Amino acid sequence: YLMVRLLLEIIIILMIVIYFVVRMMIRKRIYPLLDPLSELIEVADNMSNGRLDYKPQYTADDEIGELCQAIERSNESSSSYIADVGDKLEARSNGDLTAEVTMDYIGDFEELKTSINKIAESLNATMQTILESADGVQEHAKNVSGQASGLSTNVSGVNERIDGVVE
């Protein structure tokens, strides 16, 4: 009985030692793998808040490193689209209604490019209609002015005749 008890105590002590050894090994092996994931979680939070200036700190040649590089490329691409759209809207706000998006937009961003260019076309068509209407108003104003001048001449002639008759 004493032997069994001693053997059980040794097994329990060995299990505790093995537990701590395994735990230490996990910390040394697994936790370093989780650090890049923490960085990626922070990057995703930043992206959701509109910050696209991520440069990866993790550069290992593994799947996580590839993911970091893919996120960086995505952020650079999105930033270039945002800058291009900003430039075009700035040009329009400064009166340049001819500014069109000429940069290549890929994937779902193509719809954004199409929409911006359609807005530009619509604004240009509206401005053309306004200019044509303004030309028409100016032409009618000239006609009215000419008719008013002729009426004034006729009224002056009538006044002279009346004055001639009254005298």
mmCIF file with all atom_site columns, C-alpha atoms in Angstrom:
data_model
loop_
_atom_site.group_PDB
_atom_site.id
_atom_site.type_symbol
_atom_site.label_atom_id
_atom_site.label_alt_id
_atom_site.label_comp_id
_atom_site.label_asym_id
_atom_site.label_entity_id
_atom_site.label_seq_id
_atom_site.pdbx_PDB_ins_code
_atom_site.Cartn_x
_atom_site.Cartn_y
_atom_site.Cartn_z
_atom_site.occupancy
_atom_site.B_iso_or_equiv
_atom_site.pdbx_formal_charge
_atom_site.auth_seq_id
_atom_site.auth_comp_id
_atom_site.auth_asym_id
_atom_site.auth_atom_id
_atom_site.pdbx_PDB_model_num
ATOM 1   C CA . TYR A 1 1   ? 0.000   0.000   0.000   1.00 0.00 ? 1   TYR A CA 1
ATOM 2   C CA . LEU A 1 2   ? 2.809   2.402   0.838   1.00 0.00 ? 2   LEU A CA 1
ATOM 3   C CA . MET A 1 3   ? 4.408   1.758   -2.507  1.00 0.00 ? 3   MET A CA 1
ATOM 4   C CA . VAL A 1 4   ? 1.220   2.557   -4.366  1.00 0.00 ? 4   VAL A CA 1
ATOM 5   C CA . ARG A 1 5   ? 0.818   5.761   -2.418  1.00 0.00 ? 5   ARG A CA 1
ATOM 6   C CA . LEU A 1 6   ? 4.423   6.801   -3.119  1.00 0.00 ? 6   LEU A CA 1
ATOM 7   C CA . LEU A 1 7   ? 3.964   5.980   -6.775  1.00 0.00 ? 7   LEU A CA 1
ATOM 8   C CA . LEU A 1 8   ? 0.780   8.068   -6.917  1.00 0.00 ? 8   LEU A CA 1
ATOM 9   C CA . GLU A 1 9   ? 2.555   11.012  -5.264  1.00 0.00 ? 9   GLU A CA 1
ATOM 10  C CA . ILE A 1 10  ? 5.389   10.774  -7.771  1.00 0.00 ? 10  ILE A CA 1
ATOM 11  C CA . ILE A 1 11  ? 2.909   10.620  -10.652 1.00 0.00 ? 11  ILE A CA 1
ATOM 12  C CA . ILE A 1 12  ? 1.051   13.683  -9.289  1.00 0.00 ? 12  ILE A CA 1
ATOM 13  C CA . ILE A 1 13  ? 4.298   15.622  -8.855  1.00 0.00 ? 13  ILE A CA 1
ATOM 14  C CA . LEU A 1 14  ? 5.391   14.626  -12.359 1.00 0.00 ? 14  LEU A CA 1
ATOM 15  C CA . MET A 1 15  ? 2.028   15.728  -13.763 1.00 0.00 ? 15  MET A CA 1
ATOM 16  C CA . ILE A 1 16  ? 2.384   19.117  -12.051 1.00 0.00 ? 16  ILE A CA 1
ATOM 17  C CA . VAL A 1 17  ? 5.915   19.508  -13.396 1.00 0.00 ? 17  VAL A CA 1
ATOM 18  C CA . ILE A 1 18  ? 4.784   18.443  -16.885 1.00 0.00 ? 18  ILE A CA 1
ATOM 19  C CA . TYR A 1 19  ? 1.883   20.922  -16.673 1.00 0.00 ? 19  TYR A CA 1
ATOM 20  C CA . PHE A 1 20  ? 4.229   23.826  -15.905 1.00 0.00 ? 20  PHE A CA 1
ATOM 21  C CA . VAL A 1 21  ? 6.753   22.737  -18.547 1.00 0.00 ? 21  VAL A CA 1
ATOM 22  C CA . VAL A 1 22  ? 4.018   22.504  -21.182 1.00 0.00 ? 22  VAL A CA 1
ATOM 23  C CA . ARG A 1 23  ? 2.600   25.842  -20.087 1.00 0.00 ? 23  ARG A CA 1
ATOM 24  C CA . MET A 1 24  ? 6.034   27.460  -20.356 1.00 0.00 ? 24  MET A CA 1
ATOM 25  C CA . MET A 1 25  ? 6.561   25.910  -23.788 1.00 0.00 ? 25  MET A CA 1
ATOM 26  C CA . ILE A 1 26  ? 3.188   27.182  -24.934 1.00 0.00 ? 26  ILE A CA 1
ATOM 27  C CA . ARG A 1 27  ? 4.076   30.691  -23.757 1.00 0.00 ? 27  ARG A CA 1
ATOM 28  C CA . LYS A 1 28  ? 7.364   30.570  -25.604 1.00 0.00 ? 28  LYS A CA 1
ATOM 29  C CA . ARG A 1 29  ? 5.932   29.027  -28.773 1.00 0.00 ? 29  ARG A CA 1
ATOM 30  C CA . ILE A 1 30  ? 2.312   30.181  -29.054 1.00 0.00 ? 30  ILE A CA 1
ATOM 31  C CA . TYR A 1 31  ? 2.293   33.685  -27.548 1.00 0.00 ? 31  TYR A CA 1
ATOM 32  C CA . PRO A 1 32  ? 4.810   35.053  -30.066 1.00 0.00 ? 32  PRO A CA 1
ATOM 33  C CA . LEU A 1 33  ? 2.436   33.845  -32.771 1.00 0.00 ? 33  LEU A CA 1
ATOM 34  C CA . LEU A 1 34  ? -0.400  35.797  -31.154 1.00 0.00 ? 34  LEU A CA 1
ATOM 35  C CA . ASP A 1 35  ? 1.481   39.128  -31.083 1.00 0.00 ? 35  ASP A CA 1
ATOM 36  C CA . PRO A 1 36  ? 1.031   39.711  -34.834 1.00 0.00 ? 36  PRO A CA 1
ATOM 37  C CA . LEU A 1 37  ? -2.640  38.859  -34.475 1.00 0.00 ? 37  LEU A CA 1
ATOM 38  C CA . SER A 1 38  ? -2.948  41.559  -31.819 1.00 0.00 ? 38  SER A CA 1
ATOM 39  C CA . GLU A 1 39  ? -1.349  43.968  -34.282 1.00 0.00 ? 39  GLU A CA 1
ATOM 40  C CA . LEU A 1 40  ? -3.834  42.911  -36.972 1.00 0.00 ? 40  LEU A CA 1
ATOM 41  C CA . ILE A 1 41  ? -6.759  43.451  -34.595 1.00 0.00 ? 41  ILE A CA 1
ATOM 42  C CA . GLU A 1 42  ? -5.465  46.973  -33.922 1.00 0.00 ? 42  GLU A CA 1
ATOM 43  C CA . VAL A 1 43  ? -5.102  47.590  -37.660 1.00 0.00 ? 43  VAL A CA 1
ATOM 44  C CA . ALA A 1 44  ? -8.660  46.401  -38.326 1.00 0.00 ? 44  ALA A CA 1
ATOM 45  C CA . ASP A 1 45  ? -9.944  48.750  -35.616 1.00 0.00 ? 45  ASP A CA 1
ATOM 46  C CA . ASN A 1 46  ? -7.993  51.629  -37.162 1.00 0.00 ? 46  ASN A CA 1
ATOM 47  C CA . MET A 1 47  ? -9.370  50.809  -40.613 1.00 0.00 ? 47  MET A CA 1
ATOM 48  C CA . SER A 1 48  ? -12.917 50.823  -39.261 1.00 0.00 ? 48  SER A CA 1
ATOM 49  C CA . ASN A 1 49  ? -12.208 54.305  -37.886 1.00 0.00 ? 49  ASN A CA 1
ATOM 50  C CA . GLY A 1 50  ? -10.932 55.576  -41.248 1.00 0.00 ? 50  GLY A CA 1
ATOM 51  C CA . ARG A 1 51  ? -7.195  55.381  -40.534 1.00 0.00 ? 51  ARG A CA 1
ATOM 52  C CA . LEU A 1 52  ? -5.475  53.737  -43.472 1.00 0.00 ? 52  LEU A CA 1
ATOM 53  C CA . ASP A 1 53  ? -1.851  54.539  -42.652 1.00 0.00 ? 53  ASP A CA 1
ATOM 54  C CA . TYR A 1 54  ? -0.884  51.033  -41.497 1.00 0.00 ? 54  TYR A CA 1
ATOM 55  C CA . LYS A 1 55  ? 2.657   49.845  -42.074 1.00 0.00 ? 55  LYS A CA 1
ATOM 56  C CA . PRO A 1 56  ? 3.219   46.314  -40.770 1.00 0.00 ? 56  PRO A CA 1
ATOM 57  C CA . GLN A 1 57  ? 5.727   45.711  -38.039 1.00 0.00 ? 57  GLN A CA 1
ATOM 58  C CA . TYR A 1 58  ? 5.492   41.978  -38.594 1.00 0.00 ? 58  TYR A CA 1
ATOM 59  C CA . THR A 1 59  ? 7.435   40.984  -41.685 1.00 0.00 ? 59  THR A CA 1
ATOM 60  C CA . ALA A 1 60  ? 8.015   37.250  -41.345 1.00 0.00 ? 60  ALA A CA 1
ATOM 61  C CA . ASP A 1 61  ? 7.660   35.090  -44.423 1.00 0.00 ? 61  ASP A CA 1
ATOM 62  C CA . ASP A 1 62  ? 4.569   33.202  -43.282 1.00 0.00 ? 62  ASP A CA 1
ATOM 63  C CA . GLU A 1 63  ? 0.806   33.426  -43.612 1.00 0.00 ? 63  GLU A CA 1
ATOM 64  C CA . ILE A 1 64  ? 0.499   36.192  -41.035 1.00 0.00 ? 64  ILE A CA 1
ATOM 65  C CA . GLY A 1 65  ? 3.246   38.164  -42.776 1.00 0.00 ? 65  GLY A CA 1
ATOM 66  C CA . GLU A 1 66  ? 1.392   37.774  -46.075 1.00 0.00 ? 66  GLU A CA 1
ATOM 67  C CA . LEU A 1 67  ? -1.808  38.947  -44.397 1.00 0.00 ? 67  LEU A CA 1
ATOM 68  C CA . CYS A 1 68  ? 0.001   42.039  -43.059 1.00 0.00 ? 68  CYS A CA 1
ATOM 69  C CA . GLN A 1 69  ? 1.304   42.832  -46.547 1.00 0.00 ? 69  GLN A CA 1
ATOM 70  C CA . ALA A 1 70  ? -2.147  42.306  -48.089 1.00 0.00 ? 70  ALA A CA 1
ATOM 71  C CA . ILE A 1 71  ? -3.686  44.721  -45.577 1.00 0.00 ? 71  ILE A CA 1
ATOM 72  C CA . GLU A 1 72  ? -0.981  47.275  -46.345 1.00 0.00 ? 72  GLU A CA 1
ATOM 73  C CA . ARG A 1 73  ? -1.664  46.990  -50.093 1.00 0.00 ? 73  ARG A CA 1
ATOM 74  C CA . SER A 1 74  ? -5.401  47.313  -49.477 1.00 0.00 ? 74  SER A CA 1
ATOM 75  C CA . ASN A 1 75  ? -4.880  50.440  -47.378 1.00 0.00 ? 75  ASN A CA 1
ATOM 76  C CA . GLU A 1 76  ? -2.593  51.982  -50.011 1.00 0.00 ? 76  GLU A CA 1
ATOM 77  C CA . SER A 1 77  ? -5.136  51.261  -52.746 1.00 0.00 ? 77  SER A CA 1
ATOM 78  C CA . SER A 1 78  ? -8.040  52.690  -50.729 1.00 0.00 ? 78  SER A CA 1
ATOM 79  C CA . SER A 1 79  ? -5.965  55.757  -49.821 1.00 0.00 ? 79  SER A CA 1
ATOM 80  C CA . SER A 1 80  ? -5.180  56.419  -53.479 1.00 0.00 ? 80  SER A CA 1
ATOM 81  C CA . TYR A 1 81  ? -8.895  56.215  -54.379 1.00 0.00 ? 81  TYR A CA 1
ATOM 82  C CA . ILE A 1 82  ? -9.796  58.570  -51.549 1.00 0.00 ? 82  ILE A CA 1
ATOM 83  C CA . ALA A 1 83  ? -7.111  61.044  -52.637 1.00 0.00 ? 83  ALA A CA 1
ATOM 84  C CA . ASP A 1 84  ? -8.264  60.888  -56.263 1.00 0.00 ? 84  ASP A CA 1
ATOM 85  C CA . VAL A 1 85  ? -11.929 61.417  -55.356 1.00 0.00 ? 85  VAL A CA 1
ATOM 86  C CA . GLY A 1 86  ? -10.905 64.289  -53.067 1.00 0.00 ? 86  GLY A CA 1
ATOM 87  C CA . ASP A 1 87  ? -8.931  65.921  -55.893 1.00 0.00 ? 87  ASP A CA 1
ATOM 88  C CA . LYS A 1 88  ? -11.872 65.645  -58.305 1.00 0.00 ? 88  LYS A CA 1
ATOM 89  C CA . LEU A 1 89  ? -14.370 67.035  -55.809 1.00 0.00 ? 89  LEU A CA 1
ATOM 90  C CA . GLU A 1 90  ? -11.969 69.871  -54.948 1.00 0.00 ? 90  GLU A CA 1
ATOM 91  C CA . ALA A 1 91  ? -11.643 70.713  -58.649 1.00 0.00 ? 91  ALA A CA 1
ATOM 92  C CA . ARG A 1 92  ? -15.435 70.778  -59.013 1.00 0.00 ? 92  ARG A CA 1
ATOM 93  C CA . SER A 1 93  ? -15.835 72.967  -55.937 1.00 0.00 ? 93  SER A CA 1
ATOM 94  C CA . ASN A 1 94  ? -13.387 75.389  -57.554 1.00 0.00 ? 94  ASN A CA 1
ATOM 95  C CA . GLY A 1 95  ? -15.506 75.551  -60.705 1.00 0.00 ? 95  GLY A CA 1
ATOM 96  C CA . ASP A 1 96  ? -13.763 72.955  -62.888 1.00 0.00 ? 96  ASP A CA 1
ATOM 97  C CA . LEU A 1 97  ? -16.721 70.862  -63.973 1.00 0.00 ? 97  LEU A CA 1
ATOM 98  C CA . THR A 1 98  ? -14.661 69.018  -66.572 1.00 0.00 ? 98  THR A CA 1
ATOM 99  C CA . ALA A 1 99  ? -12.582 67.075  -64.014 1.00 0.00 ? 99  ALA A CA 1
ATOM 100 C CA . GLU A 1 100 ? -13.179 63.371  -64.591 1.00 0.00 ? 100 GLU A CA 1
ATOM 101 C CA . VAL A 1 101 ? -11.812 60.326  -62.825 1.00 0.00 ? 101 VAL A CA 1
ATOM 102 C CA . THR A 1 102 ? -9.201  58.845  -65.140 1.00 0.00 ? 102 THR A CA 1
ATOM 103 C CA . MET A 1 103 ? -7.341  56.686  -62.629 1.00 0.00 ? 103 MET A CA 1
ATOM 104 C CA . ASP A 1 104 ? -8.008  52.946  -62.930 1.00 0.00 ? 104 ASP A CA 1
ATOM 105 C CA . TYR A 1 105 ? -10.387 51.839  -60.206 1.00 0.00 ? 105 TYR A CA 1
ATOM 106 C CA . ILE A 1 106 ? -10.571 48.094  -59.657 1.00 0.00 ? 106 ILE A CA 1
ATOM 107 C CA . GLY A 1 107 ? -13.233 45.798  -58.289 1.00 0.00 ? 107 GLY A CA 1
ATOM 108 C CA . ASP A 1 108 ? -16.094 47.399  -56.405 1.00 0.00 ? 108 ASP A CA 1
ATOM 109 C CA . PHE A 1 109 ? -14.353 50.782  -56.648 1.00 0.00 ? 109 PHE A CA 1
ATOM 110 C CA . GLU A 1 110 ? -15.189 50.863  -60.388 1.00 0.00 ? 110 GLU A CA 1
ATOM 111 C CA . GLU A 1 111 ? -18.783 51.737  -59.422 1.00 0.00 ? 111 GLU A CA 1
ATOM 112 C CA . LEU A 1 112 ? -17.492 54.776  -57.512 1.00 0.00 ? 112 LEU A CA 1
ATOM 113 C CA . LYS A 1 113 ? -15.559 55.959  -60.576 1.00 0.00 ? 113 LYS A CA 1
ATOM 114 C CA . THR A 1 114 ? -18.615 55.493  -62.798 1.00 0.00 ? 114 THR A CA 1
ATOM 115 C CA . SER A 1 115 ? -20.850 57.426  -60.391 1.00 0.00 ? 115 SER A CA 1
ATOM 116 C CA . ILE A 1 116 ? -18.430 60.338  -60.096 1.00 0.00 ? 116 ILE A CA 1
ATOM 117 C CA . ASN A 1 117 ? -18.071 60.588  -63.864 1.00 0.00 ? 117 ASN A CA 1
ATOM 118 C CA . LYS A 1 118 ? -21.878 60.425  -64.312 1.00 0.00 ? 118 LYS A CA 1
ATOM 119 C CA . ILE A 1 119 ? -22.245 63.292  -61.841 1.00 0.00 ? 119 ILE A CA 1
ATOM 120 C CA . ALA A 1 120 ? -19.710 65.287  -63.867 1.00 0.00 ? 120 ALA A CA 1
ATOM 121 C CA . GLU A 1 121 ? -21.600 64.563  -67.098 1.00 0.00 ? 121 GLU A CA 1
ATOM 122 C CA . SER A 1 122 ? -24.897 65.558  -65.494 1.00 0.00 ? 122 SER A CA 1
ATOM 123 C CA . LEU A 1 123 ? -23.443 68.803  -64.118 1.00 0.00 ? 123 LEU A CA 1
ATOM 124 C CA . ASN A 1 124 ? -21.941 69.610  -67.513 1.00 0.00 ? 124 ASN A CA 1
ATOM 125 C CA . ALA A 1 125 ? -25.278 68.964  -69.253 1.00 0.00 ? 125 ALA A CA 1
ATOM 126 C CA . THR A 1 126 ? -27.081 71.142  -66.699 1.00 0.00 ? 126 THR A CA 1
ATOM 127 C CA . MET A 1 127 ? -24.543 73.936  -67.169 1.00 0.00 ? 127 MET A CA 1
ATOM 128 C CA . GLN A 1 128 ? -24.932 73.658  -70.953 1.00 0.00 ? 128 GLN A CA 1
ATOM 129 C CA . THR A 1 129 ? -28.713 73.973  -70.599 1.00 0.00 ? 129 THR A CA 1
ATOM 130 C CA . ILE A 1 130 ? -28.287 77.009  -68.342 1.00 0.00 ? 130 ILE A CA 1
ATOM 131 C CA . LEU A 1 131 ? -25.912 78.638  -70.849 1.00 0.00 ? 131 LEU A CA 1
ATOM 132 C CA . GLU A 1 132 ? -28.297 77.984  -73.727 1.00 0.00 ? 132 GLU A CA 1
ATOM 133 C CA . SER A 1 133 ? -31.177 79.428  -71.687 1.00 0.00 ? 133 SER A CA 1
ATOM 134 C CA . ALA A 1 134 ? -29.092 82.479  -70.815 1.00 0.00 ? 134 ALA A CA 1
ATOM 135 C CA . ASP A 1 135 ? -28.299 82.993  -74.506 1.00 0.00 ? 135 ASP A CA 1
ATOM 136 C CA . GLY A 1 136 ? -32.012 82.757  -75.318 1.00 0.00 ? 136 GLY A CA 1
ATOM 137 C CA . VAL A 1 137 ? -32.884 85.276  -72.597 1.00 0.00 ? 137 VAL A CA 1
ATOM 138 C CA . GLN A 1 138 ? -30.180 87.623  -73.896 1.00 0.00 ? 138 GLN A CA 1
ATOM 139 C CA . GLU A 1 139 ? -31.533 87.346  -77.445 1.00 0.00 ? 139 GLU A CA 1
ATOM 140 C CA . HIS A 1 140 ? -35.083 88.043  -76.259 1.00 0.00 ? 140 HIS A CA 1
ATOM 141 C CA . ALA A 1 141 ? -33.813 90.988  -74.247 1.00 0.00 ? 141 ALA A CA 1
ATOM 142 C CA . LYS A 1 142 ? -32.187 92.397  -77.393 1.00 0.00 ? 142 LYS A CA 1
ATOM 143 C CA . ASN A 1 143 ? -35.486 91.995  -79.259 1.00 0.00 ? 143 ASN A CA 1
ATOM 144 C CA . VAL A 1 144 ? -37.413 93.676  -76.452 1.00 0.00 ? 144 VAL A CA 1
ATOM 145 C CA . SER A 1 145 ? -34.826 96.450  -76.350 1.00 0.00 ? 145 SER A CA 1
ATOM 146 C CA . GLY A 1 146 ? -35.102 96.951  -80.115 1.00 0.00 ? 146 GLY A CA 1
ATOM 147 C CA . GLN A 1 147 ? -38.886 96.983  -79.934 1.00 0.00 ? 147 GLN A CA 1
ATOM 148 C CA . ALA A 1 148 ? -38.810 99.433  -77.034 1.00 0.00 ? 148 ALA A CA 1
ATOM 149 C CA . SER A 1 149 ? -36.478 101.693 -79.009 1.00 0.00 ? 149 SER A CA 1
ATOM 150 C CA . GLY A 1 150 ? -38.830 101.567 -82.011 1.00 0.00 ? 150 GLY A CA 1
ATOM 151 C CA . LEU A 1 151 ? -41.790 102.308 -79.741 1.00 0.00 ? 151 LEU A CA 1
ATOM 152 C CA . SER A 1 152 ? -39.920 105.222 -78.216 1.00 0.00 ? 152 SER A CA 1
ATOM 153 C CA . THR A 1 153 ? -39.178 106.603 -81.693 1.00 0.00 ? 153 THR A CA 1
ATOM 154 C CA . ASN A 1 154 ? -42.843 106.232 -82.667 1.00 0.00 ? 154 ASN A CA 1
ATOM 155 C CA . VAL A 1 155 ? -44.006 107.941 -79.471 1.00 0.00 ? 155 VAL A CA 1
ATOM 156 C CA . SER A 1 156 ? -41.546 110.792 -80.080 1.00 0.00 ? 156 SER A CA 1
ATOM 157 C CA . GLY A 1 157 ? -42.888 111.171 -83.611 1.00 0.00 ? 157 GLY A CA 1
ATOM 158 C CA . VAL A 1 158 ? -46.455 111.258 -82.352 1.00 0.00 ? 158 VAL A CA 1
ATOM 159 C CA . ASN A 1 159 ? -45.521 113.826 -79.737 1.00 0.00 ? 159 ASN A CA 1
ATOM 160 C CA . GLU A 1 160 ? -43.907 116.034 -82.380 1.00 0.00 ? 160 GLU A CA 1
ATOM 161 C CA . ARG A 1 161 ? -47.036 115.846 -84.548 1.00 0.00 ? 161 ARG A CA 1
ATOM 162 C CA . ILE A 1 162 ? -49.245 116.660 -81.586 1.00 0.00 ? 162 ILE A CA 1
ATOM 163 C CA . ASP A 1 163 ? -47.002 119.569 -80.726 1.00 0.00 ? 163 ASP A CA 1
ATOM 164 C CA . GLY A 1 164 ? -47.206 120.720 -84.372 1.00 0.00 ? 164 GLY A CA 1
ATOM 165 C CA . VAL A 1 165 ? -50.988 120.565 -84.341 1.00 0.00 ? 165 VAL A CA 1
ATOM 166 C CA . VAL A 1 166 ? -51.299 122.294 -80.972 1.00 0.00 ? 166 VAL A CA 1
ATOM 167 C CA . GLU A 1 167 ? -49.157 125.236 -82.044 1.00 0.00 ? 167 GLU A CA 1
#
